[in-house]
């Protein structure tokens, strides 16, 4: 298994990457910003993606997006093919793309919004901290990408202040980032439960 910075030679995997992301979202019942093979290929050509390969077989992928004129960076589309799940590959890809983001865009803040407990834990290990959405990018193009999510109505009725996703941010200027604090799993679970209780109950009324 090798995890490398993707380039034009990996464009042949763009189709299966898009299919794997879409299938995973369907299984989990979550919304996702849909991307085309052309979009994924562009990320590879620009050197803004990481791909995991088992020989010539696609195993995993993640790409970098720039927002707010380069002030913010997001590591998006993290996916592992079903044949390679459960072996810690997602964490390795996450670490690789995070390191690449920090090297290529050293002054940018790295952020994430997610409902996934596993992603929250990986982010915490890398030094991300939970933050309100007001500390993330205000680039409307980023938030417009949430329109394909089934919870988009929650985001709109709170004026983009909160949703079922948790906002997380790595600030390179944070002097206390050398020793990221471990946030217990039960804290994340409680946070998700509170949000679900707040918003999903309203939908039942």
PDB file of C-alpha atoms in Angstrom:
ATOM      1  CA  UNK A   1       0.000   0.000   0.000  1.00  0.00           C
ATOM      2  CA  UNK A   2       1.287   3.455  -0.897  1.00  0.00           C
ATOM      3  CA  UNK A   3      -0.201   6.882  -0.172  1.00  0.00           C
ATOM      4  CA  UNK A   4       1.072   9.594  -2.500  1.00  0.00           C
ATOM      5  CA  UNK A   5       0.342  13.100  -3.719  1.00  0.00           C
ATOM      6  CA  UNK A   6      -1.905  12.563  -6.742  1.00  0.00           C
ATOM      7  CA  UNK A   7      -1.032  13.904 -10.195  1.00  0.00           C
ATOM      8  CA  UNK A   8      -2.335  13.676 -13.765  1.00  0.00           C
ATOM      9  CA  UNK A   9      -1.253  10.029 -14.005  1.00  0.00           C
ATOM     10  CA  UNK A  10      -3.919   9.153 -11.425  1.00  0.00           C
ATOM     11  CA  UNK A  11      -6.794  10.735 -13.363  1.00  0.00           C
ATOM     12  CA  UNK A  12      -7.880   7.256 -14.496  1.00  0.00           C
ATOM     13  CA  UNK A  13      -9.178   6.713 -10.953  1.00  0.00           C
ATOM     14  CA  UNK A  14     -11.428   9.797 -10.937  1.00  0.00           C
ATOM     15  CA  UNK A  15     -14.554   7.890 -11.944  1.00  0.00           C
ATOM     16  CA  UNK A  16     -14.259   5.199  -9.269  1.00  0.00           C
ATOM     17  CA  UNK A  17     -13.443   7.845  -6.655  1.00  0.00           C
ATOM     18  CA  UNK A  18     -16.690   9.703  -7.391  1.00  0.00           C
ATOM     19  CA  UNK A  19     -18.671   6.456  -7.395  1.00  0.00           C
ATOM     20  CA  UNK A  20     -17.187   5.319  -4.073  1.00  0.00           C
ATOM     21  CA  UNK A  21     -17.928   8.659  -2.392  1.00  0.00           C
ATOM     22  CA  UNK A  22     -21.537   8.650  -3.651  1.00  0.00           C
ATOM     23  CA  UNK A  23     -22.146   5.026  -2.639  1.00  0.00           C
ATOM     24  CA  UNK A  24     -20.749   5.617   0.837  1.00  0.00           C
ATOM     25  CA  UNK A  25     -22.993   8.643   1.362  1.00  0.00           C
ATOM     26  CA  UNK A  26     -26.030   6.637   0.232  1.00  0.00           C
ATOM     27  CA  UNK A  27     -25.262   3.798   2.654  1.00  0.00           C
ATOM     28  CA  UNK A  28     -24.779   6.175   5.586  1.00  0.00           C
ATOM     29  CA  UNK A  29     -27.810   8.259   4.637  1.00  0.00           C
ATOM     30  CA  UNK A  30     -25.819  11.470   4.742  1.00  0.00           C
ATOM     31  CA  UNK A  31     -25.710  14.401   2.393  1.00  0.00           C
ATOM     32  CA  UNK A  32     -22.564  15.248   0.463  1.00  0.00           C
ATOM     33  CA  UNK A  33     -21.282  17.881  -1.923  1.00  0.00           C
ATOM     34  CA  UNK A  34     -21.306  15.990  -5.233  1.00  0.00           C
ATOM     35  CA  UNK A  35     -18.165  16.161  -7.344  1.00  0.00           C
ATOM     36  CA  UNK A  36     -17.556  15.155 -10.939  1.00  0.00           C
ATOM     37  CA  UNK A  37     -14.617  13.160 -12.335  1.00  0.00           C
ATOM     38  CA  UNK A  38     -13.502  16.384 -14.025  1.00  0.00           C
ATOM     39  CA  UNK A  39     -13.421  18.178 -10.683  1.00  0.00           C
ATOM     40  CA  UNK A  40     -11.416  15.368  -9.065  1.00  0.00           C
ATOM     41  CA  UNK A  41      -9.001  15.320 -12.003  1.00  0.00           C
ATOM     42  CA  UNK A  42      -8.413  19.049 -11.638  1.00  0.00           C
ATOM     43  CA  UNK A  43      -7.443  18.526  -8.004  1.00  0.00           C
ATOM     44  CA  UNK A  44      -4.920  15.903  -9.086  1.00  0.00           C
ATOM     45  CA  UNK A  45      -3.446  18.106 -11.818  1.00  0.00           C
ATOM     46  CA  UNK A  46      -3.026  20.959  -9.314  1.00  0.00           C
ATOM     47  CA  UNK A  47      -1.328  18.679  -6.780  1.00  0.00           C
ATOM     48  CA  UNK A  48      -4.160  19.179  -4.296  1.00  0.00           C
ATOM     49  CA  UNK A  49      -5.087  15.561  -3.624  1.00  0.00           C
ATOM     50  CA  UNK A  50      -3.794  12.406  -1.966  1.00  0.00           C
ATOM     51  CA  UNK A  51      -4.482   8.890  -3.239  1.00  0.00           C
ATOM     52  CA  UNK A  52      -3.911   5.461  -1.690  1.00  0.00           C
ATOM     53  CA  UNK A  53      -3.112   2.569  -4.032  1.00  0.00           C
ATOM     54  CA  UNK A  54      -2.671  -1.131  -3.495  1.00  0.00           C
ATOM     55  CA  UNK A  55      -0.506  -1.810  -6.511  1.00  0.00           C
ATOM     56  CA  UNK A  56      -2.702  -0.432  -9.298  1.00  0.00           C
ATOM     57  CA  UNK A  57      -5.927  -0.824  -7.323  1.00  0.00           C
ATOM     58  CA  UNK A  58      -7.680   2.227  -5.883  1.00  0.00           C
ATOM     59  CA  UNK A  59      -7.911   2.116  -2.083  1.00  0.00           C
ATOM     60  CA  UNK A  60      -8.552   5.641  -0.808  1.00  0.00           C
ATOM     61  CA  UNK A  61      -8.558   9.358  -1.552  1.00  0.00           C
ATOM     62  CA  UNK A  62      -8.828  12.882  -0.143  1.00  0.00           C
ATOM     63  CA  UNK A  63      -8.461  16.338  -1.679  1.00  0.00           C
ATOM     64  CA  UNK A  64      -7.683  19.913  -0.649  1.00  0.00           C
ATOM     65  CA  UNK A  65      -9.974  22.887  -1.171  1.00  0.00           C
ATOM     66  CA  UNK A  66      -9.066  26.562  -0.718  1.00  0.00           C
ATOM     67  CA  UNK A  67     -11.572  29.069   0.637  1.00  0.00           C
ATOM     68  CA  UNK A  68     -11.611  32.750   1.537  1.00  0.00           C
ATOM     69  CA  UNK A  69      -8.848  33.628  -0.922  1.00  0.00           C
ATOM     70  CA  UNK A  70      -6.505  31.061   0.604  1.00  0.00           C
ATOM     71  CA  UNK A  71      -7.073  32.002   4.243  1.00  0.00           C
ATOM     72  CA  UNK A  72      -8.781  28.666   4.870  1.00  0.00           C
ATOM     73  CA  UNK A  73      -8.107  25.120   3.709  1.00  0.00           C
ATOM     74  CA  UNK A  74     -10.425  22.119   3.943  1.00  0.00           C
ATOM     75  CA  UNK A  75      -9.473  18.466   3.486  1.00  0.00           C
ATOM     76  CA  UNK A  76     -12.541  17.099   1.729  1.00  0.00           C
ATOM     77  CA  UNK A  77     -13.884  13.924   0.147  1.00  0.00           C
ATOM     78  CA  UNK A  78     -12.034  11.528   2.460  1.00  0.00           C
ATOM     79  CA  UNK A  79     -12.988   8.072   1.271  1.00  0.00           C
ATOM     80  CA  UNK A  80     -11.723   4.512   1.601  1.00  0.00           C
ATOM     81  CA  UNK A  81     -12.880   1.791  -0.766  1.00  0.00           C
ATOM     82  CA  UNK A  82     -15.041  -0.840   1.019  1.00  0.00           C
ATOM     83  CA  UNK A  83     -12.409  -3.539   0.371  1.00  0.00           C
ATOM     84  CA  UNK A  84      -9.869  -1.631   2.464  1.00  0.00           C
ATOM     85  CA  UNK A  85     -11.929  -0.382   5.388  1.00  0.00           C
ATOM     86  CA  UNK A  86     -11.292  -1.313   8.986  1.00  0.00           C
ATOM     87  CA  UNK A  87      -7.495  -1.305   8.741  1.00  0.00           C
ATOM     88  CA  UNK A  88      -6.739   2.293   9.690  1.00  0.00           C
ATOM     89  CA  UNK A  89      -6.235   3.526   6.132  1.00  0.00           C
ATOM     90  CA  UNK A  90      -8.515   6.566   6.562  1.00  0.00           C
ATOM     91  CA  UNK A  91      -6.352   7.832   9.402  1.00  0.00           C
ATOM     92  CA  UNK A  92      -3.183   7.449   7.317  1.00  0.00           C
ATOM     93  CA  UNK A  93      -4.754   9.321   4.403  1.00  0.00           C
ATOM     94  CA  UNK A  94      -5.997  12.034   6.756  1.00  0.00           C
ATOM     95  CA  UNK A  95      -2.527  12.528   8.212  1.00  0.00           C
ATOM     96  CA  UNK A  96      -0.944  12.582   4.748  1.00  0.00           C
ATOM     97  CA  UNK A  97      -3.328  15.191   3.307  1.00  0.00           C
ATOM     98  CA  UNK A  98      -3.121  17.305   6.480  1.00  0.00           C
ATOM     99  CA  UNK A  99       0.685  17.340   6.309  1.00  0.00           C
ATOM    100  CA  UNK A 100       0.530  18.193   2.600  1.00  0.00           C
ATOM    101  CA  UNK A 101      -1.925  21.039   3.330  1.00  0.00           C
ATOM    102  CA  UNK A 102       0.339  22.456   6.028  1.00  0.00           C
ATOM    103  CA  UNK A 103       3.378  22.269   3.745  1.00  0.00           C
ATOM    104  CA  UNK A 104       1.706  23.777   0.689  1.00  0.00           C
ATOM    105  CA  UNK A 105      -0.421  26.369   2.523  1.00  0.00           C
ATOM    106  CA  UNK A 106       1.459  27.007   5.808  1.00  0.00           C
ATOM    107  CA  UNK A 107      -0.443  30.162   6.782  1.00  0.00           C
ATOM    108  CA  UNK A 108      -3.945  28.847   6.092  1.00  0.00           C
ATOM    109  CA  UNK A 109      -6.330  27.714   8.812  1.00  0.00           C
ATOM    110  CA  UNK A 110      -7.448  24.115   8.244  1.00  0.00           C
ATOM    111  CA  UNK A 111     -11.100  23.431   8.996  1.00  0.00           C
ATOM    112  CA  UNK A 112     -13.647  20.645   8.846  1.00  0.00           C
ATOM    113  CA  UNK A 113     -17.373  20.174   9.352  1.00  0.00           C
ATOM    114  CA  UNK A 114     -18.519  16.645  10.027  1.00  0.00           C
ATOM    115  CA  UNK A 115     -21.049  14.471  11.828  1.00  0.00           C
ATOM    116  CA  UNK A 116     -18.665  11.504  11.842  1.00  0.00           C
ATOM    117  CA  UNK A 117     -17.219  10.493  15.189  1.00  0.00           C
ATOM    118  CA  UNK A 118     -14.188   8.857  13.569  1.00  0.00           C
ATOM    119  CA  UNK A 119     -13.343  12.042  11.642  1.00  0.00           C
ATOM    120  CA  UNK A 120     -13.771  14.145  14.793  1.00  0.00           C
ATOM    121  CA  UNK A 121     -11.299  11.935  16.631  1.00  0.00           C
ATOM    122  CA  UNK A 122      -8.778  12.070  13.767  1.00  0.00           C
ATOM    123  CA  UNK A 123      -9.101  15.848  13.637  1.00  0.00           C
ATOM    124  CA  UNK A 124      -8.515  16.126  17.376  1.00  0.00           C
ATOM    125  CA  UNK A 125      -5.377  14.010  17.131  1.00  0.00           C
ATOM    126  CA  UNK A 126      -4.062  16.464  14.532  1.00  0.00           C
ATOM    127  CA  UNK A 127      -4.711  19.495  16.735  1.00  0.00           C
ATOM    128  CA  UNK A 128      -8.125  20.659  15.511  1.00  0.00           C
ATOM    129  CA  UNK A 129     -10.480  22.182  18.071  1.00  0.00           C
ATOM    130  CA  UNK A 130     -14.301  22.357  18.012  1.00  0.00           C
ATOM    131  CA  UNK A 131     -15.409  25.893  17.089  1.00  0.00           C
ATOM    132  CA  UNK A 132     -18.634  27.722  16.180  1.00  0.00           C
ATOM    133  CA  UNK A 133     -19.325  28.113  12.473  1.00  0.00           C
ATOM    134  CA  UNK A 134     -18.605  31.850  12.779  1.00  0.00           C
ATOM    135  CA  UNK A 135     -14.878  30.993  13.052  1.00  0.00           C
ATOM    136  CA  UNK A 136     -14.908  29.090   9.764  1.00  0.00           C
ATOM    137  CA  UNK A 137     -14.812  30.528   6.265  1.00  0.00           C
ATOM    138  CA  UNK A 138     -17.607  32.906   5.280  1.00  0.00           C
ATOM    139  CA  UNK A 139     -17.078  32.038   1.614  1.00  0.00           C
ATOM    140  CA  UNK A 140     -20.659  31.509   0.318  1.00  0.00           C
ATOM    141  CA  UNK A 141     -19.454  28.979  -2.264  1.00  0.00           C
ATOM    142  CA  UNK A 142     -18.402  26.611   0.527  1.00  0.00           C
ATOM    143  CA  UNK A 143     -21.746  26.783   2.295  1.00  0.00           C
ATOM    144  CA  UNK A 144     -23.626  26.455  -0.991  1.00  0.00           C
ATOM    145  CA  UNK A 145     -21.981  23.029  -1.261  1.00  0.00           C
ATOM    146  CA  UNK A 146     -24.115  21.926   1.694  1.00  0.00           C
ATOM    147  CA  UNK A 147     -27.297  22.174  -0.384  1.00  0.00           C
ATOM    148  CA  UNK A 148     -27.118  18.486  -1.300  1.00  0.00           C
ATOM    149  CA  UNK A 149     -27.154  17.507   2.385  1.00  0.00           C
ATOM    150  CA  UNK A 150     -30.474  16.352   3.838  1.00  0.00           C
ATOM    151  CA  UNK A 151     -29.884  18.635   6.852  1.00  0.00           C
ATOM    152  CA  UNK A 152     -29.462  21.801   4.775  1.00  0.00           C
ATOM    153  CA  UNK A 153     -32.705  23.212   6.147  1.00  0.00           C
ATOM    154  CA  UNK A 154     -31.179  23.185   9.639  1.00  0.00           C
ATOM    155  CA  UNK A 155     -28.234  25.244   8.398  1.00  0.00           C
ATOM    156  CA  UNK A 156     -30.464  27.784   6.665  1.00  0.00           C
ATOM    157  CA  UNK A 157     -32.938  28.282   9.500  1.00  0.00           C
ATOM    158  CA  UNK A 158     -30.061  29.009  11.899  1.00  0.00           C
ATOM    159  CA  UNK A 159     -28.525  31.509   9.455  1.00  0.00           C
ATOM    160  CA  UNK A 160     -25.479  29.247   9.056  1.00  0.00           C
ATOM    161  CA  UNK A 161     -24.671  29.508  12.761  1.00  0.00           C
ATOM    162  CA  UNK A 162     -24.966  25.785  13.437  1.00  0.00           C
ATOM    163  CA  UNK A 163     -26.134  22.444  12.076  1.00  0.00           C
ATOM    164  CA  UNK A 164     -25.869  18.747  12.932  1.00  0.00           C
ATOM    165  CA  UNK A 165     -22.259  18.939  11.752  1.00  0.00           C
ATOM    166  CA  UNK A 166     -19.554  20.012  14.186  1.00  0.00           C
ATOM    167  CA  UNK A 167     -17.129  22.691  13.064  1.00  0.00           C
ATOM    168  CA  UNK A 168     -13.457  22.002  13.802  1.00  0.00           C
ATOM    169  CA  UNK A 169     -10.459  24.238  13.165  1.00  0.00           C
ATOM    170  CA  UNK A 170      -6.668  23.975  13.161  1.00  0.00           C
ATOM    171  CA  UNK A 171      -5.078  27.411  13.506  1.00  0.00           C
ATOM    172  CA  UNK A 172      -1.326  27.442  12.698  1.00  0.00           C
ATOM    173  CA  UNK A 173      -0.944  30.485  14.956  1.00  0.00           C
ATOM    174  CA  UNK A 174      -2.216  28.571  17.973  1.00  0.00           C
ATOM    175  CA  UNK A 175       0.745  28.347  20.333  1.00  0.00           C
ATOM    176  CA  UNK A 176      -0.834  25.471  22.262  1.00  0.00           C
ATOM    177  CA  UNK A 177      -1.062  23.126  19.274  1.00  0.00           C
ATOM    178  CA  UNK A 178       2.049  21.075  20.145  1.00  0.00           C
ATOM    179  CA  UNK A 179       0.089  18.997  22.636  1.00  0.00           C
ATOM    180  CA  UNK A 180      -3.459  18.578  21.302  1.00  0.00           C
ATOM    181  CA  UNK A 181      -5.919  17.713  24.032  1.00  0.00           C
ATOM    182  CA  UNK A 182      -7.656  14.382  23.700  1.00  0.00           C
ATOM    183  CA  UNK A 183     -11.408  14.774  23.627  1.00  0.00           C
ATOM    184  CA  UNK A 184     -13.199  11.706  24.880  1.00  0.00           C
ATOM    185  CA  UNK A 185     -15.580   9.802  22.644  1.00  0.00           C
ATOM    186  CA  UNK A 186     -18.466  10.371  25.035  1.00  0.00           C
ATOM    187  CA  UNK A 187     -18.034  14.145  24.647  1.00  0.00           C
ATOM    188  CA  UNK A 188     -18.513  13.892  20.877  1.00  0.00           C
ATOM    189  CA  UNK A 189     -21.466  11.536  21.321  1.00  0.00           C
ATOM    190  CA  UNK A 190     -23.093  13.941  23.768  1.00  0.00           C
ATOM    191  CA  UNK A 191     -22.554  16.839  21.386  1.00  0.00           C
ATOM    192  CA  UNK A 192     -24.197  14.923  18.543  1.00  0.00           C
ATOM    193  CA  UNK A 193     -27.094  13.880  20.787  1.00  0.00           C
ATOM    194  CA  UNK A 194     -27.741  17.473  21.896  1.00  0.00           C
ATOM    195  CA  UNK A 195     -27.822  18.729  18.302  1.00  0.00           C
ATOM    196  CA  UNK A 196     -30.064  15.908  17.137  1.00  0.00           C
ATOM    197  CA  UNK A 197     -32.445  16.554  20.025  1.00  0.00           C
ATOM    198  CA  UNK A 198     -32.543  20.283  19.294  1.00  0.00           C
ATOM    199  CA  UNK A 199     -33.196  20.067  15.576  1.00  0.00           C
ATOM    200  CA  UNK A 200     -34.779  16.726  14.790  1.00  0.00           C
ATOM    201  CA  UNK A 201     -37.541  17.197  17.365  1.00  0.00           C
ATOM    202  CA  UNK A 202     -38.535  20.401  15.579  1.00  0.00           C
ATOM    203  CA  UNK A 203     -38.978  18.425  12.374  1.00  0.00           C
ATOM    204  CA  UNK A 204     -41.452  16.086  14.070  1.00  0.00           C
ATOM    205  CA  UNK A 205     -43.740  18.915  15.170  1.00  0.00           C
TER     206      UNK A 205
END
